PDB file of C-alpha atoms in Angstrom:
ATOM      1  CA  MET A 269      40.812 116.649  89.437  1.00  0.00           C
ATOM      2  CA  THR A 270      43.286 117.851  86.855  1.00  0.00           C
ATOM      3  CA  ASN A 271      45.053 120.114  89.383  1.00  0.00           C
ATOM      4  CA  LYS A 272      45.279 117.282  91.904  1.00  0.00           C
ATOM      5  CA  THR A 273      46.762 114.993  89.276  1.00  0.00           C
ATOM      6  CA  THR A 274      49.317 117.632  88.324  1.00  0.00           C
ATOM      7  CA  ASP A 275      50.258 118.235  91.959  1.00  0.00           C
ATOM      8  CA  LEU A 276      50.677 114.515  92.525  1.00  0.00           C
ATOM      9  CA  ALA A 277      52.860 114.200  89.464  1.00  0.00           C
ATOM     10  CA  LEU A 278      55.058 117.083  90.630  1.00  0.00           C
ATOM     11  CA  PHE A 279      55.310 115.561  94.095  1.00  0.00           C
ATOM     12  CA  LEU A 280      56.336 112.178  92.724  1.00  0.00           C
ATOM     13  CA  ALA A 281      58.889 113.843  90.465  1.00  0.00           C
ATOM     14  CA  ARG A 282      60.443 115.580  93.475  1.00  0.00           C
ATOM     15  CA  VAL A 283      60.503 112.319  95.424  1.00  0.00           C
ATOM     16  CA  GLU A 284      62.250 110.603  92.517  1.00  0.00           C
ATOM     17  CA  GLN A 285      64.851 113.388  92.318  1.00  0.00           C
ATOM     18  CA  THR A 286      65.465 113.144  96.065  1.00  0.00           C
ATOM     19  CA  LEU A 287      65.908 109.371  95.867  1.00  0.00           C
ATOM     20  CA  ASP A 288      68.345 109.800  92.977  1.00  0.00           C
ATOM     21  CA  ARG A 289      70.438 112.166  95.094  1.00  0.00           C
ATOM     22  CA  LEU A 290      70.351 109.752  98.021  1.00  0.00           C
ATOM     23  CA  ASP A 291      71.466 106.890  95.771  1.00  0.00           C
ATOM     24  CA  ALA A 292      74.580 108.869  94.894  1.00  0.00           C
ATOM     25  CA  TRP A 293      75.525 108.975  98.583  1.00  0.00           C
ATOM     26  CA  LEU A 294      74.638 105.431  99.535  1.00  0.00           C
ATOM     27  CA  PRO A 295      77.509 102.916  99.377  1.00  0.00           C
ATOM     28  CA  ALA A 296      77.265 100.623  96.388  1.00  0.00           C
ATOM     29  CA  PRO A 297      78.123  96.916  96.719  1.00  0.00           C
ATOM     30  CA  VAL A 298      81.807  96.296  96.019  1.00  0.00           C
ATOM     31  CA  THR A 299      82.381  94.044  93.033  1.00  0.00           C
ATOM     32  CA  PRO A 300      85.226  91.582  93.620  1.00  0.00           C
ATOM     33  CA  PRO A 301      88.156  92.092  91.250  1.00  0.00           C
ATOM     34  CA  ASP A 302      89.613  89.500  88.917  1.00  0.00           C
ATOM     35  CA  TRP A 303      91.821  87.873  91.530  1.00  0.00           C
ATOM     36  CA  SER A 304      93.936  86.199  88.866  1.00  0.00           C
ATOM     37  CA  SER A 305      94.865  89.526  87.263  1.00  0.00           C
ATOM     38  CA  ALA A 306      97.440  90.608  89.872  1.00  0.00           C
ATOM     39  CA  ILE A 307      99.251  89.691  93.084  1.00  0.00           C
ATOM     40  CA  ALA A 308      98.747  93.133  94.661  1.00  0.00           C
ATOM     41  CA  PHE A 309      95.698  95.360  94.959  1.00  0.00           C
ATOM     42  CA  ARG A 310      94.859  98.830  96.212  1.00  0.00           C
ATOM     43  CA  TRP A 311      91.642  99.768  98.030  1.00  0.00           C
ATOM     44  CA  LEU A 312      90.238 102.954  96.521  1.00  0.00           C
ATOM     45  CA  ARG A 313      87.325 104.983  97.817  1.00  0.00           C
ATOM     46  CA  ARG A 314      85.756 107.931  96.019  1.00  0.00           C
ATOM     47  CA  GLY A 315      82.847 109.248  98.053  1.00  0.00           C
ATOM     48  CA  ALA A 316      80.324 106.439  98.426  1.00  0.00           C
ATOM     49  CA  GLN A 317      81.990 104.264  95.810  1.00  0.00           C
ATOM     50  CA  ALA A 318      84.793 101.859  96.696  1.00  0.00           C
ATOM     51  CA  ARG A 319      86.663  99.175  94.798  1.00  0.00           C
ATOM     52  CA  LEU A 320      89.744  97.006  94.794  1.00  0.00           C
ATOM     53  CA  GLU A 321      92.075  98.045  91.992  1.00  0.00           C
ATOM     54  CA  ALA A 322      94.640  95.585  90.666  1.00  0.00           C
ATOM     55  CA  ILE A 323      98.249  96.778  90.734  1.00  0.00           C
ATOM     56  CA  THR A 324      99.507  95.212  87.548  1.00  0.00           C
ATOM     57  CA  HIS A 325     103.136  96.234  88.037  1.00  0.00           C
ATOM     58  CA  PRO A 326     103.850  96.134  91.795  1.00  0.00           C
ATOM     59  CA  HIS A 327     107.179  97.372  93.141  1.00  0.00           C
ATOM     60  CA  LEU A 328     108.743  94.133  94.307  1.00  0.00           C
ATOM     61  CA  ILE A 329     112.033  93.906  96.182  1.00  0.00           C
ATOM     62  CA  ARG A 330     114.224  90.868  96.641  1.00  0.00           C
ATOM     63  CA  VAL A 331     115.004  89.827 100.186  1.00  0.00           C
ATOM     64  CA  GLU A 332     118.660  89.700  99.136  1.00  0.00           C
ATOM     65  CA  ASP A 333     118.579  93.462  98.497  1.00  0.00           C
ATOM     66  CA  LEU A 334     117.754  94.235 102.131  1.00  0.00           C
ATOM     67  CA  GLN A 335     121.042  94.926 103.872  1.00  0.00           C
ATOM     68  CA  ASP A 336     121.869  95.119 107.605  1.00  0.00           C
ATOM     69  CA  VAL A 337     118.345  94.163 108.738  1.00  0.00           C
ATOM     70  CA  SER A 338     118.871  90.408 108.810  1.00  0.00           C
ATOM     71  CA  ASP A 339     117.139  89.877 112.160  1.00  0.00           C
ATOM     72  CA  GLN A 340     114.023  91.762 111.056  1.00  0.00           C
ATOM     73  CA  VAL A 341     114.013  89.846 107.771  1.00  0.00           C
ATOM     74  CA  ALA A 342     114.282  86.491 109.522  1.00  0.00           C
ATOM     75  CA  ARG A 343     111.442  87.216 111.949  1.00  0.00           C
ATOM     76  CA  LEU A 344     108.968  88.576 109.402  1.00  0.00           C
ATOM     77  CA  ASP A 345     109.899  85.832 106.945  1.00  0.00           C
ATOM     78  CA  ALA A 346     109.154  83.159 109.549  1.00  0.00           C
ATOM     79  CA  ASN A 347     105.813  84.785 110.379  1.00  0.00           C
ATOM     80  CA  THR A 348     104.852  85.094 106.707  1.00  0.00           C
ATOM     81  CA  ARG A 349     105.906  81.530 105.961  1.00  0.00           C
ATOM     82  CA  GLN A 350     103.636  80.292 108.756  1.00  0.00           C
ATOM     83  CA  PHE A 351     100.807  82.384 107.340  1.00  0.00           C
ATOM     84  CA  VAL A 352     101.031  81.094 103.748  1.00  0.00           C
ATOM     85  CA  ARG A 353     101.171  77.528 105.069  1.00  0.00           C
ATOM     86  CA  GLY A 354      97.885  78.052 106.866  1.00  0.00           C
ATOM     87  CA  ARG A 355      99.450  77.996 110.315  1.00  0.00           C
ATOM     88  CA  PRO A 356      98.865  80.538 113.110  1.00  0.00           C
ATOM     89  CA  ALA A 357     100.700  83.825 112.530  1.00  0.00           C
ATOM     90  CA  ASN A 358     100.688  87.311 114.026  1.00  0.00           C
ATOM     91  CA  ASN A 359      99.777  90.743 112.756  1.00  0.00           C
ATOM     92  CA  ALA A 360     103.039  92.694 112.485  1.00  0.00           C
ATOM     93  CA  LEU A 361     103.980  96.288 113.304  1.00  0.00           C
ATOM     94  CA  LEU A 362     107.246  97.558 111.802  1.00  0.00           C
ATOM     95  CA  THR A 363     108.418 100.772 113.445  1.00  0.00           C
ATOM     96  CA  GLY A 364     111.492 102.951 113.479  1.00  0.00           C
ATOM     97  CA  ALA A 365     113.609 105.412 111.580  1.00  0.00           C
ATOM     98  CA  ARG A 366     112.562 106.526 108.122  1.00  0.00           C
ATOM     99  CA  GLY A 367     114.148 104.916 105.103  1.00  0.00           C
ATOM    100  CA  THR A 368     115.456 101.866 106.961  1.00  0.00           C
ATOM    101  CA  GLY A 369     113.540  99.203 105.034  1.00  0.00           C
ATOM    102  CA  LYS A 370     110.185  98.772 106.772  1.00  0.00           C
ATOM    103  CA  SER A 371     108.005  99.014 103.654  1.00  0.00           C
ATOM    104  CA  SER A 372     110.639  97.279 101.540  1.00  0.00           C
ATOM    105  CA  LEU A 373     110.559  94.263 103.843  1.00  0.00           C
ATOM    106  CA  VAL A 374     106.798  93.855 103.378  1.00  0.00           C
ATOM    107  CA  LYS A 375     107.217  94.100  99.593  1.00  0.00           C
ATOM    108  CA  ALA A 376     110.001  91.529  99.786  1.00  0.00           C
ATOM    109  CA  MET A 377     107.623  89.091 101.460  1.00  0.00           C
ATOM    110  CA  LEU A 378     105.224  89.475  98.541  1.00  0.00           C
ATOM    111  CA  ASP A 379     108.073  88.864  96.114  1.00  0.00           C
ATOM    112  CA  ARG A 380     109.122  85.711  97.972  1.00  0.00           C
ATOM    113  CA  TYR A 381     105.712  84.167  98.611  1.00  0.00           C
ATOM    114  CA  HIS A 382     103.293  85.298  95.898  1.00  0.00           C
ATOM    115  CA  ALA A 383     103.836  82.007  94.038  1.00  0.00           C
ATOM    116  CA  LYS A 384     102.541  80.255  97.170  1.00  0.00           C
ATOM    117  CA  GLY A 385      99.315  82.253  97.187  1.00  0.00           C
ATOM    118  CA  LEU A 386     100.292  85.386  99.115  1.00  0.00           C
ATOM    119  CA  ARG A 387      98.470  88.537  98.006  1.00  0.00           C
ATOM    120  CA  LEU A 388      98.811  92.115  99.236  1.00  0.00           C
ATOM    121  CA  ILE A 389      96.067  94.734  99.589  1.00  0.00           C
ATOM    122  CA  GLU A 390      97.285  98.273 100.266  1.00  0.00           C
ATOM    123  CA  VAL A 391      94.929 100.336 102.428  1.00  0.00           C
ATOM    124  CA  ASP A 392      95.483 104.044 103.084  1.00  0.00           C
ATOM    125  CA  LYS A 393      94.900 105.404 106.560  1.00  0.00           C
ATOM    126  CA  GLN A 394      91.834 107.395 105.519  1.00  0.00           C
ATOM    127  CA  ASP A 395      90.215 104.177 104.278  1.00  0.00           C
ATOM    128  CA  LEU A 396      90.746 102.095 107.407  1.00  0.00           C
ATOM    129  CA  MET A 397      87.057 102.499 108.233  1.00  0.00           C
ATOM    130  CA  ASP A 398      86.485 100.104 105.328  1.00  0.00           C
ATOM    131  CA  LEU A 399      88.572  97.304 106.820  1.00  0.00           C
ATOM    132  CA  PRO A 400      85.516  95.204 107.769  1.00  0.00           C
ATOM    133  CA  ASP A 401      84.269  95.446 104.167  1.00  0.00           C
ATOM    134  CA  ILE A 402      87.661  94.374 102.805  1.00  0.00           C
ATOM    135  CA  VAL A 403      87.803  91.452 105.208  1.00  0.00           C
ATOM    136  CA  GLU A 404      84.382  90.242 104.087  1.00  0.00           C
ATOM    137  CA  LEU A 405      85.393  90.607 100.438  1.00  0.00           C
ATOM    138  CA  VAL A 406      88.270  88.128 100.806  1.00  0.00           C
ATOM    139  CA  ARG A 407      86.656  85.804 103.330  1.00  0.00           C
ATOM    140  CA  GLY A 408      86.659  82.251 102.019  1.00  0.00           C
ATOM    141  CA  ARG A 409      89.208  82.874  99.257  1.00  0.00           C
ATOM    142  CA  LYS A 410      92.002  80.316  98.840  1.00  0.00           C
ATOM    143  CA  GLU A 411      94.665  83.059  98.686  1.00  0.00           C
ATOM    144  CA  ARG A 412      96.352  84.466 101.778  1.00  0.00           C
ATOM    145  CA  PHE A 413      95.939  88.245 102.100  1.00  0.00           C
ATOM    146  CA  VAL A 414      98.216  90.774 103.782  1.00  0.00           C
ATOM    147  CA  LEU A 415      96.383  94.037 104.434  1.00  0.00           C
ATOM    148  CA  PHE A 416      99.233  96.542 104.178  1.00  0.00           C
ATOM    149  CA  CYS A 417      98.969  99.890 105.989  1.00  0.00           C
ATOM    150  CA  ASP A 418     102.066 101.940 105.181  1.00  0.00           C
ATOM    151  CA  ASP A 419     103.418 104.918 107.132  1.00  0.00           C
ATOM    152  CA  LEU A 420     100.660 104.668 109.684  1.00  0.00           C
ATOM    153  CA  SER A 421     100.106 107.204 112.444  1.00  0.00           C
ATOM    154  CA  PHE A 422      97.077 108.733 114.089  1.00  0.00           C
ATOM    155  CA  GLU A 423      96.172 111.968 115.754  1.00  0.00           C
ATOM    156  CA  ASP A 424      94.006 111.936 118.840  1.00  0.00           C
ATOM    157  CA  ALA A 425      90.378 110.821 118.384  1.00  0.00           C
ATOM    158  CA  GLU A 426      90.672 109.773 114.728  1.00  0.00           C
ATOM    159  CA  PRO A 427      87.873 107.300 113.880  1.00  0.00           C
ATOM    160  CA  ALA A 428      90.223 105.172 111.759  1.00  0.00           C
ATOM    161  CA  TYR A 429      92.180 104.411 114.936  1.00  0.00           C
ATOM    162  CA  LYS A 430      89.263 102.585 116.520  1.00  0.00           C
ATOM    163  CA  ALA A 431      88.421 100.836 113.232  1.00  0.00           C
ATOM    164  CA  LEU A 432      91.894  99.315 113.057  1.00  0.00           C
ATOM    165  CA  LYS A 433      91.823  98.474 116.749  1.00  0.00           C
ATOM    166  CA  SER A 434      88.532  96.642 116.324  1.00  0.00           C
ATOM    167  CA  VAL A 435      89.674  94.559 113.354  1.00  0.00           C
ATOM    168  CA  LEU A 436      92.957  93.637 115.044  1.00  0.00           C
ATOM    169  CA  ASP A 437      91.301  92.337 118.174  1.00  0.00           C
ATOM    170  CA  GLY A 438      88.052  93.361 119.707  1.00  0.00           C
ATOM    171  CA  SER A 439      85.307  93.074 117.129  1.00  0.00           C
ATOM    172  CA  LEU A 440      82.589  90.483 117.661  1.00  0.00           C
ATOM    173  CA  ALA A 441      83.049  89.348 114.040  1.00  0.00           C
ATOM    174  CA  ALA A 442      86.002  86.997 113.681  1.00  0.00           C
ATOM    175  CA  VAL A 443      88.710  87.868 111.167  1.00  0.00           C
ATOM    176  CA  PRO A 444      89.222  84.925 108.772  1.00  0.00           C
ATOM    177  CA  ASP A 445      92.473  83.020 108.963  1.00  0.00           C
ATOM    178  CA  ASN A 446      93.426  84.035 105.403  1.00  0.00           C
ATOM    179  CA  VAL A 447      93.857  87.689 106.461  1.00  0.00           C
ATOM    180  CA  ILE A 448      96.727  89.319 108.336  1.00  0.00           C
ATOM    181  CA  ILE A 449      97.708  92.960 108.854  1.00  0.00           C
ATOM    182  CA  TYR A 450     101.211  94.346 108.340  1.00  0.00           C
ATOM    183  CA  ALA A 451     101.651  98.028 109.239  1.00  0.00           C
ATOM    184  CA  THR A 452     104.650 100.370 109.195  1.00  0.00           C
ATOM    185  CA  SER A 453     105.054 103.513 111.260  1.00  0.00           C
ATOM    186  CA  ASN A 454     107.640 105.964 112.532  1.00  0.00           C
ATOM    187  CA  ARG A 455     105.821 105.889 115.881  1.00  0.00           C
ATOM    188  CA  ARG A 456     106.059 102.843 118.092  1.00  0.00           C
ATOM    189  CA  HIS A 457     102.568 103.344 119.502  1.00  0.00           C
ATOM    190  CA  LEU A 458     101.126 104.879 116.291  1.00  0.00           C
ATOM    191  CA  MET A 459      99.927 108.020 118.096  1.00  0.00           C
ATOM    192  CA  PRO A 460     101.638 111.176 119.404  1.00  0.00           C
ATOM    193  CA  GLU A 461     102.909 110.967 122.960  1.00  0.00           C
ATOM    194  CA  TYR A 462     103.135 113.986 125.254  1.00  0.00           C
ATOM    195  CA  HIS A 463     105.266 114.682 128.290  1.00  0.00           C
ATOM    196  CA  ALA A 464     102.185 115.515 130.349  1.00  0.00           C
ATOM    197  CA  GLU A 465     100.918 111.958 129.915  1.00  0.00           C
ATOM    198  CA  ASN A 466     103.906 110.650 131.848  1.00  0.00           C
ATOM    199  CA  LEU A 467     102.794 112.700 134.834  1.00  0.00           C
ATOM    200  CA  GLN A 468      99.613 110.602 134.998  1.00  0.00           C
ATOM    201  CA  ALA A 469     101.583 107.465 135.890  1.00  0.00           C
ATOM    202  CA  ARG A 470     101.070 106.140 139.421  1.00  0.00           C
ATOM    203  CA  ASN A 471     103.259 104.060 141.695  1.00  0.00           C
ATOM    204  CA  VAL A 472     101.185 101.441 143.507  1.00  0.00           C
ATOM    205  CA  ASP A 473     103.059  99.045 145.798  1.00  0.00           C
ATOM    206  CA  GLY A 474     106.177  99.420 143.696  1.00  0.00           C
ATOM    207  CA  GLU A 475     104.350  98.827 140.381  1.00  0.00           C
ATOM    208  CA  ILE A 476     104.049 101.563 137.760  1.00  0.00           C
ATOM    209  CA  HIS A 477     100.530 102.071 136.413  1.00  0.00           C
ATOM    210  CA  LEU A 478     100.290 104.156 133.263  1.00  0.00           C
ATOM    211  CA  GLY A 479      97.792 106.964 132.860  1.00  0.00           C
ATOM    212  CA  GLU A 480      94.597 106.396 130.866  1.00  0.00           C
ATOM    213  CA  ALA A 481      95.825 108.351 127.829  1.00  0.00           C
ATOM    214  CA  THR A 482      99.007 106.289 127.617  1.00  0.00           C
ATOM    215  CA  GLU A 483      97.108 103.038 128.187  1.00  0.00           C
ATOM    216  CA  GLU A 484      94.801 103.865 125.262  1.00  0.00           C
ATOM    217  CA  LYS A 485      97.742 104.445 122.937  1.00  0.00           C
ATOM    218  CA  VAL A 486      99.624 101.335 124.008  1.00  0.00           C
ATOM    219  CA  SER A 487      96.490  99.220 123.601  1.00  0.00           C
ATOM    220  CA  LEU A 488      96.546  99.574 119.794  1.00  0.00           C
ATOM    221  CA  SER A 489     100.186  98.628 119.276  1.00  0.00           C
ATOM    222  CA  GLU A 490      99.772  95.711 121.688  1.00  0.00           C
ATOM    223  CA  ARG A 491      97.213  94.199 119.347  1.00  0.00           C
ATOM    224  CA  PHE A 492     100.070  93.479 116.931  1.00  0.00           C
ATOM    225  CA  GLY A 493     101.609  90.198 118.012  1.00  0.00           C
ATOM    226  CA  LEU A 494     104.907  90.837 116.223  1.00  0.00           C
ATOM    227  CA  TRP A 495     106.904  94.039 116.751  1.00  0.00           C
ATOM    228  CA  LEU A 496     109.920  94.748 114.570  1.00  0.00           C
ATOM    229  CA  SER A 497     112.108  97.771 115.290  1.00  0.00           C
ATOM    230  CA  PHE A 498     114.344  99.474 112.717  1.00  0.00           C
ATOM    231  CA  TYR A 499     117.231 101.742 113.685  1.00  0.00           C
ATOM    232  CA  PRO A 500     119.357 104.377 111.906  1.00  0.00           C
ATOM    233  CA  PHE A 501     122.322 102.851 110.104  1.00  0.00           C
ATOM    234  CA  SER A 502     125.904 103.336 111.172  1.00  0.00           C
ATOM    235  CA  GLN A 503     128.365 104.803 108.672  1.00  0.00           C
ATOM    236  CA  ASP A 504     129.773 101.377 107.841  1.00  0.00           C
ATOM    237  CA  ALA A 505     126.313  99.891 107.358  1.00  0.00           C
ATOM    238  CA  TYR A 506     125.309 102.802 105.132  1.00  0.00           C
ATOM    239  CA  LEU A 507     128.416 102.297 102.970  1.00  0.00           C
ATOM    240  CA  ASP A 508     127.717  98.568 102.764  1.00  0.00           C
ATOM    241  CA  ILE A 509     124.293  99.358 101.315  1.00  0.00           C
ATOM    242  CA  VAL A 510     125.785 101.865  98.860  1.00  0.00           C
ATOM    243  CA  HIS A 511     128.310  99.261  97.693  1.00  0.00           C
ATOM    244  CA  HIS A 512     125.581  96.651  97.299  1.00  0.00           C
ATOM    245  CA  TRP A 513     123.496  98.859  95.032  1.00  0.00           C
ATOM    246  CA  LEU A 514     126.486 100.040  92.993  1.00  0.00           C
ATOM    247  CA  ARG A 515     127.351  96.402  92.328  1.00  0.00           C
ATOM    248  CA  GLU A 516     123.726  95.835  91.312  1.00  0.00           C
ATOM    249  CA  PHE A 517     124.093  98.714  88.851  1.00  0.00           C
ATOM    250  CA  GLY A 518     127.090  96.954  87.347  1.00  0.00           C
ATOM    251  CA  LEU A 519     129.953  99.174  88.527  1.00  0.00           C
ATOM    252  CA  ASN A 520     133.370  97.605  89.081  1.00  0.00           C
ATOM    253  CA  ASP A 521     135.246  97.572  92.388  1.00  0.00           C
ATOM    254  CA  ALA A 522     137.473 100.515  91.445  1.00  0.00           C
ATOM    255  CA  LYS A 523     134.529 102.819  90.760  1.00  0.00           C
ATOM    256  CA  ILE A 524     132.748 101.605  93.882  1.00  0.00           C
ATOM    257  CA  GLU A 525     135.758 102.406  96.048  1.00  0.00           C
ATOM    258  CA  LYS A 526     135.976 105.919  94.585  1.00  0.00           C
ATOM    259  CA  ALA A 527     132.337 106.498  95.505  1.00  0.00           C
ATOM    260  CA  ARG A 528     133.006 106.400  99.268  1.00  0.00           C
ATOM    261  CA  THR A 529     133.640 110.114  99.826  1.00  0.00           C
ATOM    262  CA  GLU A 530     130.748 111.216  97.604  1.00  0.00           C
ATOM    263  CA  ALA A 531     128.433 108.758  99.346  1.00  0.00           C
ATOM    264  CA  LEU A 532     129.262 110.219 102.759  1.00  0.00           C
ATOM    265  CA  GLN A 533     128.820 113.767 101.474  1.00  0.00           C
ATOM    266  CA  TRP A 534     125.470 112.794  99.978  1.00  0.00           C
ATOM    267  CA  ALA A 535     124.266 111.421 103.320  1.00  0.00           C
ATOM    268  CA  LEU A 536     125.526 114.526 105.137  1.00  0.00           C
ATOM    269  CA  GLY A 537     123.589 116.734 102.746  1.00  0.00           C
ATOM    270  CA  ARG A 538     120.426 114.719 103.300  1.00  0.00           C
ATOM    271  CA  GLY A 539     120.891 114.574 107.055  1.00  0.00           C
ATOM    272  CA  SER A 540     120.347 110.820 107.082  1.00  0.00           C
ATOM    273  CA  ARG A 541     122.241 107.558 106.606  1.00  0.00           C
ATOM    274  CA  SER A 542     119.337 105.366 105.583  1.00  0.00           C
ATOM    275  CA  GLY A 543     118.820 102.611 103.074  1.00  0.00           C
ATOM    276  CA  ARG A 544     116.670 104.941 100.990  1.00  0.00           C
ATOM    277  CA  VAL A 545     119.403 107.591 100.879  1.00  0.00           C
ATOM    278  CA  ALA A 546     121.967 104.918  99.925  1.00  0.00           C
ATOM    279  CA  TRP A 547     119.721 103.738  97.076  1.00  0.00           C
ATOM    280  CA  GLN A 548     119.198 107.279  95.822  1.00  0.00           C
ATOM    281  CA  PHE A 549     122.914 108.011  95.879  1.00  0.00           C
ATOM    282  CA  ALA A 550     123.704 104.758  94.039  1.00  0.00           C
ATOM    283  CA  ARG A 551     121.230 105.632  91.282  1.00  0.00           C
ATOM    284  CA  ASP A 552     122.768 109.063  90.846  1.00  0.00           C
ATOM    285  CA  TYR A 553     126.372 107.848  90.971  1.00  0.00           C
ATOM    286  CA  ALA A 554     125.760 104.920  88.635  1.00  0.00           C
ATOM    287  CA  GLY A 555     124.018 107.205  86.169  1.00  0.00           C
ATOM    288  CA  ARG A 556     127.015 109.545  86.133  1.00  0.00           C
ATOM    289  CA  HIS A 557     129.627 106.784  85.891  1.00  0.00           C
ATOM    290  CA  GLY A 558     128.249 104.466  83.248  1.00  0.00           C
ATOM    291  CA  GLY A 559     126.223 102.069  85.355  1.00  0.00           C
ATOM    292  CA  GLY A 560     123.391 100.151  83.793  1.00  0.00           C
ATOM    293  CA  THR A 561     119.910  99.373  85.047  1.00  0.00           C
ATOM    294  CA  LYS A 562     119.666  97.299  88.221  1.00  0.00           C
ATOM    295  CA  ARG A 563     120.135  93.612  87.596  1.00  0.00           C
TER     296      ARG A 563
END
């Protein structure tokens, strides 16, 4: 009897250890954050544990600081204004050249509308599988949430691709009307496109029918109701942005005019005339010529 009791005790101890190890891998319920503590949040996952972390000092940008993208600003602003007013609005995909203001435009919407209840939740690509959990976490809240997926692109057969596709349009569970998705990407269709895929296209009675691989890739981007395209800046547009930021750093017109040649050389060295490059040059130039912090 004593041996049997000892064996049973050992067995139960092993079962308890096994259950403890399983608990470490099972997802724990996500505790809602203090929604009043911030206007922006970041979804963080570490193994089986996930949480929404408040971003207490978000990088906000004024709409007025976005130069030479007035059409894109107007269209996303109108969509966001509809959203915060509780009216129908579209998920938005911002695509195009790097450094042209895609992410900055989304941040500018938060700056403009956070006082009206707009909130932003940043979700990394590797965490897109958690989108249904995030949606359920904010369902029923009075705030209006933008789920922000920055610099988004997928390789073939990534599971996160289908997770995003399902949340956008295709899941049986309805997405609440206080949630919208804004995504930025350098790829218009979010996935790599190959020359061989074009060979799959067919001509039927004068109509072009895409191949299955291309159809699959287009189907994700088509789930975004609003497409905004960003293009490389011309030399004049690039210099306009440089001048804007130098004025923001407090430099006078004479110093700004002298910066022209250096600004063009800076862009040539970086191989890009983008808004980001213009901002970086202005910071460097202002620092070397007595500029102050940005107003």
